[in-house]
Amino acid sequence: MTQIALVALIALALVAAATAALLARGRARALARAVAAETARGHGEERARAAEGRLARAEQQLREAQEAARRSVEETRHAEGRYRAAEERSREAESRGRAAEDATREADQRATAAGTRAEEAERRLAAAEAHTAALLAEIGHLAQERVAATAVRLSHANAPLVGPLDPQTVGPEAVRALQSVLDATTAALTDERERVDAAARAAMRGATSRIQTLLYQIQSLVQQLQDDNDDPRLLEVDFRNEVALRRIQTVAVLCEAWPGLARTDSPLAEVVVGALSRVPGYARIKVANHLREQRLAVVARAAEPLAITVAELLANASAYSHPETDIPVTVQQGGRGALVIIDDSGIGMDDDQLRRARRLLAGPPDVLLTELGNPPKTGFAVIGKLARQYGFSCHIEPSPYGGMRTLLRIPAALVTVVDDEQQLSVLTPLPLRAGAGPAPAPTVQAVPPMRDADEGDGPPALADRHNQPGPHPAPAIHVVPDASAGPADPADDGTGLPSRRRRRPLPADGPGAPEAAARPSAGPAEPPVRTPERAAEHWQALQQGTGSGRAAVTQAARETRTNDETGPNGGTSPNDETGPNGGTGATGEPGPTTAARDTGARTTGRPPAPTPEGAEQ
Amino acid sequence: MTAVPRRRMVPAYLATGGRTRPGTAGFDRLTVLFADRAEPPRELEPEHHRLWELLRPGALTVVEAAAHLRLPVSATVFLAADLVEAGCLRARAPIPRAQQTDRSIVERLLVGLRALR
């Protein structure tokens, strides 16, 4: 259209130009004509007028042409405006197209993003599914394996702890959550175990206390029977009963029962020997007593607990060592308190057992019956419990003998010195002196001197003999350091311990009365050694005396001489032995009277031991 | 002895050393024991030595020795049997109850003794 307008415009312009040129040529002709017309003015004027008319017409046409040109210019301008508008429009269209392209590109990008997002979503979904599956597997694993393993672990410290299947897959949060489930389970299980264990302990406590009472009753009955019957099987019954008592006692103590015996302050050596007696195979246990003070004792409240403890340690030592080997036990007196050391040459312990033993010996407050195995190994647990309750301590370590060594330390608070009146059992080992070597033959101090505490008159003859200082002046507890003891003192000056007097163990009118009564009051200057041979000599002398006396009836002259020689001998010798009779009986003929009584026995050549016949007649 | 009875700490069966029967049979309550001159061997337990020392001054019956040692007779027999085996103790059978003495002999003895004056 524009082009069309342009063409029109151009055409118009050309038309205008051609018109102008035509007009110029017309004027020049007019001029030439005017000149010609001058001549022919009239004519010319007419022609001029016609020309003027034509000019006017031409002017009219020019004006029209101008108008047409103006119009065409206008039209051109209008066409230009249109063109500009068209351009504008095309530009707009172009920008729109560009915008459309942009939009398309953006849409493409969005589509791509959406695609990746979709992929990611799929991936996530897959991951979530995998996670869920793993979690389910983990939960199943928890239910089937881990809870069970944790429960087992509670009772068996060495049982393996099962962890999560794949902690990477399920993530730390899930692992934590599962662990919290396990923790809760453990707590619940522990509570339940403790409750059940407490119930079991209570039941055991009830049962053991009754059995313990019965066994004590059996023990005292057996002891009475032992005094009346000489059957050695009663000793064995006693032993079996004692072992049973120990077993019951340990279980009872483990079940928080009281050890079950009220004791007085007990000498430590006796406690150790008493403990030894409760162990099968006690003959293998060799006690070396290194106490400086034999009367060193354990305070009353700790006596039975310590006996139980030592018995358990010894039972362990004997159970885990070869039956042919000895079990040396050393009782020592420390600076404060005392020490019992038990060695065995047994199989020893591995690190695990040692750790467990030490843990139990430390007396942890939370020992359960079910922790001790099946059947329960009660020893260390009982010792730990008692040690915690009573304040002593026990340590275990590998022994130089090859097995284990246990050290029982009794603190000063549990140690005392026993009363003088308390007699030690004859089966208690005597203290060894430092450097004295292996158990020296116990010296006479060990034997109870048969001296009455009440008798204050003069040094008793038998006590003198028994208290002669032996090769090892061990501190003998029996020796009295007071003035009445006489020669007993030198043996014990070094120790300077207060000691006691013995009472006579038998009443004077018992079956053994003649002997027992004769001994204490025998002359101190000449200790009578009563042997059958010597007694026979005495009686022989008497017989000779009487025989010669009869002979004297006929021979008066020699009679007096022989009587002087043999008579006094026959009279004094029996007096050495039968001193009390001489003192209490009539002053006349005590010797011959007893002689006559005993003659029946003597003539048959039997030993002059005390017999019941004295009491019978 | 003190008046308060104590529950025993050291049982008597320790003297048996774990054996069921004594090494030598035939001991009786009234079997007479007397020490030989030989020292008891060192391997024996202290209680053996104590019994031996108890018997060194003179003879005692088993029941008396048991009373002195404060052990039952059955346990003392074990100690005595060990010492007899070791050769440092001798045992004799109990003396049978004496027969009734003939009174006339005693009277005659009395007469004779009076006649000595």
XYZ file of C-alpha atoms in Angstrom:
734
model
C 0.000 0.000 0.000
C 2.743 2.385 0.921
C 4.507 1.547 -2.233
C 1.379 2.170 -4.073
C 1.091 5.517 -2.345
C 4.668 6.297 -3.111
C 4.253 5.412 -6.719
C 1.243 7.613 -6.834
C 3.115 10.396 -5.158
C 6.016 10.068 -7.527
C 3.641 10.002 -10.449
C 1.960 13.056 -9.151
C 5.274 14.828 -8.712
C 6.300 13.894 -12.227
C 3.030 15.124 -13.536
C 3.541 18.376 -11.621
C 7.083 18.806 -13.003
C 5.951 18.093 -16.554
C 3.161 20.515 -16.141
C 5.589 23.211 -14.859
C 7.881 22.655 -17.876
C 4.981 22.900 -20.256
C 3.911 26.087 -18.572
C 7.423 27.600 -18.936
C 7.473 26.724 -22.562
C 4.010 28.265 -23.062
C 5.264 31.497 -21.454
C 8.181 31.725 -23.787
C 5.911 31.247 -26.706
C 3.616 33.844 -25.279
C 6.518 36.289 -25.130
C 7.397 35.593 -28.701
C 3.855 36.032 -29.611
C 3.629 39.198 -27.554
C 6.446 40.569 -29.674
C 4.632 39.387 -32.704
C 1.499 40.595 -31.208
C 2.935 43.983 -30.793
C 2.730 44.215 -34.190
C -0.419 42.749 -34.222
C -1.579 44.111 -30.959
C -5.017 44.274 -31.560
C -4.848 40.937 -32.671
C -2.514 40.150 -30.140
C -4.424 41.734 -27.452
C -7.152 39.544 -28.262
C -4.900 36.690 -28.276
C -3.436 38.011 -25.095
C -6.776 38.098 -23.652
C -7.261 34.612 -24.860
C -3.899 33.750 -23.552
C -4.712 35.440 -20.330
C -7.754 33.336 -20.304
C -5.650 30.419 -20.953
C -3.235 31.556 -18.323
C -6.020 31.846 -15.918
C -7.005 28.407 -16.845
C -3.465 27.212 -16.559
C -3.219 28.982 -13.241
C -6.377 27.256 -12.293
C -4.872 24.029 -13.401
C -1.672 24.826 -11.493
C -3.638 25.607 -8.508
C -5.403 22.382 -8.934
C -2.130 20.658 -9.530
C -0.757 22.309 -6.422
C -3.800 21.204 -4.586
C -3.323 17.771 -6.002
C 0.340 17.892 -5.000
C -0.636 19.120 -1.546
C -3.113 16.376 -1.397
C -0.590 13.882 -2.557
C 1.894 15.224 0.035
C -0.766 14.828 2.574
C -1.493 11.445 1.351
C 2.205 10.695 1.415
C 2.363 11.970 4.930
C -0.566 9.849 5.748
C 1.078 6.914 4.044
C 4.192 7.635 6.025
C 2.105 7.610 9.193
C 0.666 4.362 8.108
C 3.990 2.989 7.272
C 5.293 4.101 10.612
C 2.332 2.488 12.281
C 2.953 -0.614 10.237
C 6.562 -0.570 11.243
C 5.520 -0.089 14.789
C 3.238 -2.982 14.465
C 5.833 -5.184 12.908
C 8.279 -4.226 15.638
C 5.704 -5.103 18.192
C 5.080 -8.318 16.418
C 8.766 -9.000 16.434
C 9.065 -8.339 20.149
C 6.071 -10.491 20.671
C 7.702 -13.218 18.716
C 10.826 -12.777 20.759
C 8.796 -12.918 23.953
C 7.128 -15.999 22.659
C 10.503 -17.546 21.990
C 11.627 -16.679 25.486
C 8.523 -18.185 26.901
C 9.126 -21.295 24.910
C 12.677 -21.536 26.140
C 11.554 -21.045 29.658
C 8.916 -23.663 29.250
C 11.564 -26.006 27.967
C 13.721 -25.337 30.988
C 10.802 -25.884 33.254
C 10.037 -29.114 31.602
C 13.618 -30.241 32.073
C 13.528 -29.225 35.712
C 10.305 -31.028 36.146
C 11.844 -34.073 34.592
C 14.817 -34.025 36.943
C 12.538 -33.425 39.837
C 10.445 -36.346 38.867
C 13.555 -38.469 38.609
C 14.691 -37.304 41.980
C 11.306 -38.012 43.418
C 11.493 -41.502 42.024
C 14.923 -41.956 43.444
C 13.724 -40.730 46.780
C 10.810 -43.003 46.685
C 13.075 -45.912 45.969
C 15.378 -44.852 48.773
C 12.435 -44.487 51.104
C 11.233 -47.920 50.184
C 14.685 -49.348 50.749
C 14.893 -47.535 54.048
C 11.544 -48.843 55.106
C 12.551 -52.334 54.173
C 15.820 -51.993 56.077
C 13.990 -50.575 59.042
C 11.562 -53.443 59.026
C 14.419 -55.866 58.794
C 16.112 -54.045 61.634
C 13.006 -54.211 63.771
C 12.662 -57.882 62.990
C 16.305 -58.341 63.892
C 15.737 -56.410 67.081
C 12.840 -58.584 68.056
C 14.439 -61.866 67.131
C 18.099 -61.432 67.914
C 19.041 -58.320 69.745
C 16.496 -58.463 72.561
C 17.356 -62.082 73.182
C 21.063 -61.330 73.066
C 20.625 -58.473 75.501
C 18.687 -60.702 77.836
C 21.414 -63.324 77.663
C 24.021 -60.660 78.169
C 22.380 -59.683 81.429
C 23.113 -63.066 82.890
C 26.300 -63.872 80.969
C 28.687 -60.983 80.849
C 30.717 -62.618 78.133
C 27.836 -63.233 75.750
C 28.277 -61.305 72.492
C 26.188 -58.183 72.114
C 24.363 -58.138 68.772
C 24.397 -54.756 67.023
C 22.113 -53.410 64.284
C 22.251 -55.204 60.931
C 23.182 -52.200 58.807
C 23.488 -48.963 60.737
C 24.435 -47.091 57.534
C 21.153 -47.854 55.862
C 18.763 -47.133 58.654
C 20.565 -44.025 59.820
C 21.688 -42.912 63.244
C 18.249 -41.828 64.377
C 16.741 -45.214 63.814
C 19.752 -46.815 65.477
C 19.239 -44.562 68.445
C 15.543 -45.345 68.577
C 16.220 -49.065 68.401
C 18.847 -48.721 71.086
C 16.369 -46.945 73.297
C 14.009 -49.877 72.820
C 16.810 -52.167 73.913
C 17.632 -49.959 76.871
C 14.054 -49.965 77.988
C 13.959 -53.733 77.600
C 17.139 -54.080 79.609
C 15.804 -51.894 82.363
C 12.572 -53.825 82.504
C 14.414 -57.136 82.449
C 16.798 -56.021 85.173
C 13.962 -54.936 87.384
C 12.170 -58.175 86.827
C 15.304 -60.195 87.412
C 15.967 -58.394 90.644
C 12.441 -58.957 91.792
C 12.537 -62.641 90.916
C 15.970 -62.990 92.448
C 14.846 -61.323 95.641
C 11.911 -63.690 95.797
C 14.197 -66.652 95.210
C 16.588 -65.425 97.871
C 13.778 -65.008 100.339
C 12.575 -68.522 99.646
C 16.101 -69.898 99.971
C 16.622 -67.949 103.157
C 13.578 -69.528 104.701
C 14.623 -73.001 103.665
C 18.265 -72.666 104.671
C 17.529 -71.218 108.072
C 15.466 -74.265 108.948
C 18.059 -76.677 107.586
C 20.792 -74.788 109.360
C 19.029 -75.070 112.669
C 18.536 -78.784 112.144
C 22.174 -79.275 111.252
C 23.252 -77.434 114.388
C 21.030 -79.696 116.411
C 22.551 -82.719 114.707
C 25.971 -81.319 115.444
C 25.373 -81.030 119.154
C 23.794 -84.466 119.247
C 26.754 -85.960 117.452
C 29.082 -84.217 119.840
C 27.266 -85.704 122.784
C 27.372 -89.107 121.121
C 31.093 -88.733 120.585
C 31.586 -88.328 124.290
C 29.623 -91.475 125.042
C 30.647 -93.692 122.143
C 34.028 -94.439 120.767
C 32.946 -95.322 117.286
C 35.162 -93.414 114.830
C 32.273 -93.258 112.412
C 30.723 -90.638 114.631
C 33.666 -88.393 113.788
C 32.917 -88.867 110.145
C 29.277 -88.110 110.677
C 30.345 -84.945 112.414
C 32.563 -84.003 109.492
C 29.898 -84.644 106.900
C 27.500 -82.606 108.951
C 29.999 -79.784 109.163
C 30.496 -79.757 105.401
C 26.754 -79.688 104.911
C 26.545 -76.820 107.355
C 29.136 -74.883 105.431
C 27.222 -75.364 102.216
C 23.984 -74.256 103.753
C 25.654 -71.356 105.481
C 27.144 -69.998 102.285
C 23.804 -70.164 100.545
C 22.169 -68.520 103.513
C 24.707 -65.712 103.561
C 24.268 -65.256 99.854
C 20.560 -64.885 100.482
C 21.286 -62.114 102.955
C 20.714 -64.241 105.988
C 22.709 -63.721 109.122
C 25.711 -66.070 109.261
C 23.912 -67.886 112.003
C 26.234 -68.305 114.928
C 26.841 -66.077 117.890
C 30.407 -66.517 118.951
C 32.640 -64.998 121.538
C 35.996 -63.487 120.652
C 37.803 -66.370 118.990
C 41.528 -66.914 118.620
C 42.523 -66.414 115.017
C 44.398 -69.704 114.866
C 41.251 -71.477 116.022
C 39.162 -69.656 113.469
C 41.499 -70.793 110.713
C 41.571 -74.376 111.945
C 37.827 -74.308 112.415
C 37.442 -73.117 108.842
C 39.806 -75.804 107.665
C 37.671 -78.450 109.320
C 34.732 -77.538 107.087
C 36.502 -78.408 103.875
C 36.667 -81.832 102.286
C 40.306 -82.805 102.021
C 41.282 -80.821 105.087
C 44.220 -83.182 105.684
C 46.022 -81.479 102.784
C 45.787 -78.079 104.374
C 48.887 -77.220 106.366
C 48.578 -74.260 108.658
C 51.716 -72.364 109.590
C 51.019 -70.118 112.502
C 53.284 -67.075 112.455
C 51.381 -65.044 114.990
C 53.530 -63.197 117.458
C 50.749 -63.416 119.944
C 48.995 -66.733 120.125
C 45.990 -65.237 121.827
C 45.413 -62.882 118.919
C 41.738 -63.234 118.277
C 38.941 -62.097 116.067
C 36.215 -60.021 117.650
C 33.034 -61.912 118.349
C 30.890 -60.466 115.601
C 33.436 -61.207 112.874
C 34.473 -64.667 114.069
C 31.910 -66.712 112.181
C 32.001 -64.554 109.024
C 35.769 -64.917 108.926
C 35.514 -68.640 109.481
C 33.070 -68.860 106.586
C 35.386 -66.760 104.439
C 38.483 -68.803 105.174
C 36.501 -71.999 104.678
C 35.346 -70.829 101.271
C 38.846 -69.810 100.255
C 40.177 -73.170 101.389
C 37.370 -75.003 99.650
C 38.271 -73.229 96.433
C 41.937 -73.984 96.914
C 41.309 -77.665 97.556
C 38.690 -78.051 94.857
C 40.895 -76.566 92.148
C 44.153 -78.253 92.995
C 45.440 -81.769 92.677
C 44.367 -83.972 95.584
C 47.974 -84.967 96.208
C 49.248 -81.459 96.744
C 49.416 -79.581 99.991
C 47.656 -76.318 100.574
C 49.890 -74.119 102.685
C 48.102 -71.593 104.850
C 50.044 -68.885 106.605
C 48.596 -66.924 109.463
C 50.522 -63.741 110.039
C 50.260 -60.833 112.346
C 50.773 -57.552 110.614
C 51.611 -54.244 112.167
C 47.915 -53.689 112.526
C 45.510 -56.491 112.037
C 46.312 -59.908 110.714
C 46.770 -61.701 107.445
C 45.760 -65.167 106.289
C 47.514 -66.290 103.120
C 46.312 -69.343 101.269
C 48.269 -70.829 98.393
C 47.370 -73.653 96.138
C 49.229 -75.318 93.362
C 46.105 -75.784 91.343
C 45.051 -74.983 87.837
C 44.984 -71.242 88.359
C 42.636 -68.831 86.659
C 42.576 -67.131 83.323
C 42.269 -63.374 83.083
C 38.532 -63.480 82.721
C 38.029 -65.628 85.788
C 40.452 -63.507 87.744
C 38.597 -60.362 86.762
C 35.305 -61.912 87.763
C 36.724 -63.182 91.038
C 38.136 -59.789 91.897
C 34.868 -58.118 91.053
C 32.976 -60.486 93.346
C 35.569 -60.242 96.102
C 35.197 -56.480 96.096
C 31.654 -57.039 97.312
C 29.493 -55.454 94.632
C 26.039 -54.651 95.976
C 24.149 -56.147 93.064
C 25.092 -59.791 92.953
C 22.207 -61.930 91.836
C 21.853 -65.635 92.394
C 21.328 -66.108 88.702
C 24.646 -64.442 87.928
C 26.596 -67.123 89.701
C 26.088 -69.806 87.142
C 24.342 -73.099 87.340
C 24.993 -74.599 89.814
C 25.834 -71.296 91.480
C 29.466 -70.746 92.378
C 28.852 -69.092 95.668
C 32.340 -68.839 97.158
C 33.628 -65.501 95.970
C 30.222 -63.859 96.110
C 29.802 -64.890 99.734
C 33.278 -63.696 100.627
C 32.669 -60.384 98.910
C 29.399 -59.960 100.711
C 30.882 -60.735 104.111
C 33.949 -58.619 103.421
C 31.765 -55.646 102.632
C 29.570 -56.206 105.667
C 32.329 -56.754 108.178
C 35.132 -54.633 106.806
C 37.846 -57.104 106.002
C 39.262 -57.518 102.540
C 40.355 -60.309 100.317
C 42.714 -60.241 97.395
C 43.499 -62.941 94.864
C 46.544 -63.219 92.651
C 48.598 -65.881 90.905
C 50.598 -67.833 93.439
C 54.297 -68.619 93.304
C 53.179 -72.213 93.930
C 51.599 -72.237 90.499
C 47.949 -71.901 91.399
C 46.290 -69.010 93.074
C 47.151 -67.113 96.228
C 44.461 -65.483 98.283
C 45.250 -62.924 100.928
C 42.695 -62.254 103.592
C 43.434 -59.068 105.436
C 41.757 -58.642 108.790
C 41.864 -54.999 109.843
C 42.870 -53.918 113.311
C 39.256 -53.118 114.144
C 38.345 -56.799 113.947
C 41.303 -58.033 115.945
C 41.532 -58.328 119.677
C 43.357 -60.375 122.265
C 41.400 -63.178 123.760
C 40.672 -63.584 127.407
C 43.128 -65.595 129.468
C 40.439 -67.991 130.576
C 39.696 -69.125 127.077
C 41.550 -72.307 126.293
C 42.800 -73.023 122.844
C 41.870 -76.296 121.282
C 44.609 -78.869 121.326
C 44.270 -79.162 117.581
C 45.261 -75.555 117.019
C 48.743 -75.173 115.575
C 51.220 -73.390 117.755
C 53.065 -70.361 116.515
C 56.369 -70.949 114.805
C 59.162 -68.711 115.818
C 60.868 -66.673 113.185
C 63.800 -68.597 111.821
C 62.859 -71.730 113.694
C 62.491 -73.648 110.507
C 59.737 -76.085 109.821
C 57.313 -76.855 112.551
C 59.424 -77.651 115.559
C 58.274 -80.334 117.874
C 55.780 -78.497 119.987
C 57.293 -78.000 123.323
C 55.821 -79.027 126.577
C 54.230 -75.652 127.009
C 51.556 -76.806 124.677
C 50.344 -79.461 127.032
C 47.866 -78.288 129.551
C 49.647 -78.553 132.860
C 47.427 -80.398 135.219
C 47.342 -77.760 137.835
C 44.397 -76.372 139.553
C 43.938 -72.669 139.424
C 42.824 -72.757 142.994
C 45.885 -74.358 144.440
C 48.299 -71.755 145.531
C 50.542 -73.869 147.723
C 53.900 -74.324 146.193
C 54.913 -74.998 142.635
C 53.041 -78.000 141.319
C 55.317 -80.815 140.354
C 53.665 -81.736 137.108
C 53.453 -78.179 135.940
C 57.156 -77.951 136.519
C 57.881 -80.856 134.317
C 55.601 -79.635 131.645
C 56.972 -76.165 131.672
C 60.586 -76.953 131.281
C 61.867 -74.698 128.557
C 61.953 -76.640 125.374
C 64.270 -76.181 122.446
C 62.015 -73.477 121.069
C 60.891 -70.995 123.649
C 57.727 -70.277 121.800
C 55.284 -68.002 123.517
C 53.107 -70.460 125.287
C 49.806 -69.201 126.290
C 49.401 -71.615 129.119
C 52.293 -70.419 131.108
C 51.566 -68.289 134.087
C 54.057 -65.522 134.593
C 53.092 -64.930 138.187
C 55.143 -65.895 141.195
C 53.426 -69.200 141.842
C 54.442 -70.526 138.464
C 58.028 -70.787 139.580
C 60.229 -72.405 137.000
C 57.663 -71.803 134.306
C 58.627 -68.181 134.114
C 61.999 -68.330 132.428
C 60.481 -69.923 129.393
C 58.223 -67.000 128.857
C 59.990 -63.961 130.090
C 60.582 -62.802 126.578
C 56.978 -62.598 125.639
C 55.810 -60.857 128.739
C 52.242 -61.811 127.974
C 49.685 -62.157 130.642
C 48.518 -65.698 130.723
C 46.230 -67.883 132.614
C 46.176 -70.813 134.886
C 44.703 -74.082 133.960
C 42.005 -75.689 135.869
C 42.118 -79.354 136.554
C 40.150 -80.965 133.777
C 38.957 -83.909 135.876
C 37.217 -84.035 139.173
C 39.245 -85.725 141.908
C 36.768 -88.544 142.406
C 36.527 -89.653 138.775
C 37.680 -92.973 137.470
C 41.166 -91.641 136.970
C 41.197 -90.138 140.429
C 44.202 -91.880 141.926
C 46.424 -90.721 139.142
C 45.029 -87.276 138.727
C 44.958 -86.614 142.402
C 48.409 -87.991 142.899
C 50.089 -85.795 140.359
C 49.525 -82.264 141.519
C 50.654 -82.747 145.081
C 53.639 -84.940 144.420
C 56.880 -83.659 145.875
C 58.447 -81.028 143.734
C 61.964 -82.085 144.597
C 61.655 -85.587 143.210
C 59.353 -85.846 140.240
C 57.931 -89.369 140.343
C 58.180 -91.106 137.056
C 55.614 -93.816 137.151
C 56.601 -96.693 135.021
C 55.607 -100.292 135.542
C 59.217 -101.260 136.041
C 59.721 -98.756 138.770
C 56.539 -99.734 140.488
C 57.588 -103.349 140.299
C 60.826 -102.400 141.974
C 58.939 -100.711 144.737
C 56.767 -103.700 145.313
C 59.716 -105.980 145.156
C 61.378 -103.952 147.852
C 58.253 -104.183 149.967
C 58.084 -107.886 149.465
C 61.660 -108.211 150.468
C 60.955 -106.110 153.516
C 58.039 -108.230 154.634
C 59.918 -111.396 153.899
C 62.818 -110.300 155.949
C 60.407 -109.184 158.638
C 59.027 -112.653 158.919
C 62.496 -114.016 159.039
C 63.198 -111.653 161.882
C 60.758 -113.438 164.156
C 63.243 -116.259 164.560
C 66.468 -114.338 164.178
C 66.203 -111.347 166.478
C 69.797 -110.334 166.272
C 69.907 -109.884 162.490
C 66.304 -108.727 162.324
C 67.000 -105.170 163.452
C 69.867 -104.680 161.012
C 67.971 -105.916 157.950
C 64.945 -103.807 158.897
C 67.099 -100.696 159.048
C 68.375 -101.286 155.564
C 65.337 -102.369 153.572
C 62.436 -100.960 155.538
C 62.893 -97.279 154.771
C 63.405 -97.968 151.104
C 60.220 -99.914 150.882
C 58.374 -97.162 152.657
C 59.581 -94.066 150.859
C 59.351 -95.227 147.300
C 55.614 -95.727 147.207
C 55.229 -92.467 149.016
C 56.595 -90.662 145.999
C 53.777 -91.900 143.992
C 50.922 -91.997 146.332
C 51.621 -88.772 148.043
C 48.038 -87.727 148.671
C 47.297 -91.008 150.358
C 50.228 -90.473 152.604
C 48.957 -87.014 153.441
C 45.339 -87.782 153.951
C 45.464 -91.321 155.281
C 46.485 -92.442 158.760
C 50.073 -91.780 159.629
C 50.559 -95.408 160.624
C 50.918 -97.642 157.593
C 49.659 -95.920 154.478
C 52.211 -97.426 152.133
C 51.592 -101.026 152.994
C 47.854 -100.560 152.786
C 47.934 -99.333 149.234
C 50.501 -101.904 148.509
C 48.225 -104.614 149.720
C 45.426 -103.248 147.616
C 47.459 -103.182 144.469
C 49.243 -106.394 145.020
C 46.698 -108.423 143.157
C 47.274 -106.431 140.011
C 50.964 -106.098 140.496
C 51.626 -109.788 141.036
C 50.020 -110.613 137.734
C 52.655 -108.465 136.066
C 50.309 -105.898 134.676
C 51.203 -102.237 134.353
C 50.430 -100.048 137.296
C 48.060 -97.832 135.464
C 45.152 -96.360 137.338
C 42.285 -98.708 137.415
C 38.809 -98.354 138.663
C 39.478 -100.844 141.394
C 40.636 -98.169 143.756
C 37.265 -96.551 143.541
C 35.435 -99.781 143.735
C 36.903 -101.028 146.936
C 36.333 -74.512 132.392
C 34.354 -71.382 131.878
C 30.716 -71.595 132.658
C 29.460 -70.208 129.354
C 29.186 -73.044 126.836
C 30.574 -72.086 123.483
C 29.730 -73.503 120.140
C 32.852 -75.407 119.209
C 35.077 -73.853 116.603
C 37.571 -76.677 116.170
C 35.934 -80.066 115.741
C 37.514 -83.206 117.128
C 37.484 -85.087 113.870
C 40.462 -83.073 112.685
C 42.570 -85.527 114.699
C 41.630 -88.253 112.259
C 43.337 -86.449 109.391
C 40.559 -87.557 107.118
C 40.838 -91.265 107.867
C 37.924 -93.420 108.774
C 39.785 -95.886 111.025
C 42.824 -95.529 113.229
C 46.042 -97.009 111.918
C 46.187 -99.591 114.673
C 43.131 -101.386 115.864
C 42.357 -102.642 119.316
C 42.343 -99.471 121.345
C 39.987 -99.291 124.247
C 39.026 -96.570 126.655
C 41.193 -98.165 129.269
C 44.139 -99.042 127.068
C 47.155 -97.787 128.884
C 49.469 -95.504 126.964
C 52.973 -94.634 127.963
C 55.637 -92.786 126.130
C 58.659 -94.494 124.769
C 61.843 -92.582 124.962
C 61.918 -91.856 121.241
C 60.964 -88.340 120.219
C 57.936 -88.305 117.929
C 58.848 -87.688 114.306
C 58.476 -84.186 112.986
C 55.999 -85.119 110.293
C 53.338 -85.738 112.861
C 50.916 -82.998 113.736
C 51.243 -80.802 116.805
C 48.470 -82.659 118.554
C 50.494 -85.875 118.408
C 53.345 -84.121 120.089
C 51.009 -82.819 122.708
C 49.749 -86.300 123.470
C 53.285 -87.588 123.613
C 54.336 -84.811 125.926
C 51.324 -85.475 128.070
C 52.408 -89.076 128.452
C 56.075 -88.419 128.983
C 55.821 -88.076 132.746
C 53.876 -91.298 133.107
C 51.276 -93.619 131.805
C 47.674 -92.684 131.232
C 44.704 -94.502 129.917
C 43.199 -93.428 126.649
C 40.193 -91.939 128.346
C 42.351 -89.873 130.666
C 44.501 -88.620 127.840
C 41.356 -87.740 125.959
C 40.068 -85.767 128.906
C 43.324 -83.860 129.188
C 43.365 -83.097 125.496
C 39.670 -82.243 125.634
C 38.973 -84.579 122.752
C 36.580 -87.478 122.452
C 38.083 -90.900 123.041
C 37.533 -91.867 119.438
C 39.664 -88.964 118.230
C 42.367 -89.588 120.805
C 42.649 -93.172 119.590
C 43.694 -91.883 116.178
C 46.502 -89.833 117.703
C 47.625 -92.691 119.910
C 47.591 -95.147 117.037
C 49.749 -92.817 114.966
C 52.263 -92.479 117.767
C 52.319 -96.236 118.307
C 52.982 -96.704 114.609
C 55.769 -94.166 114.763
C 57.275 -96.161 117.626
C 57.308 -93.467 120.223
C 54.373 -94.697 122.256
C 53.461 -98.029 123.699
C 50.011 -99.272 124.452
C 48.965 -102.071 126.752
C 45.690 -103.826 126.925
C 43.420 -102.615 129.682
C 43.856 -104.202 133.038
C 40.974 -106.584 133.697
C 38.939 -105.935 136.742
C 40.802 -107.389 139.709
C 39.497 -110.512 141.327
C 38.203 -110.373 144.834
C 41.203 -110.567 147.068
C 41.261 -113.497 149.442
C 40.557 -111.908 152.793
C 42.523 -114.473 154.719
C 45.698 -113.600 152.854
C 45.240 -109.944 153.708
C 44.650 -110.815 157.310
C 47.702 -112.951 157.389
C 49.706 -110.145 155.832
C 48.386 -107.765 158.437
C 49.383 -110.154 161.193
C 52.795 -110.521 159.727
C 53.250 -106.787 159.422
C 52.176 -106.242 162.976
C 54.557 -108.892 164.011
C 57.357 -106.858 162.459
C 57.129 -104.288 165.174
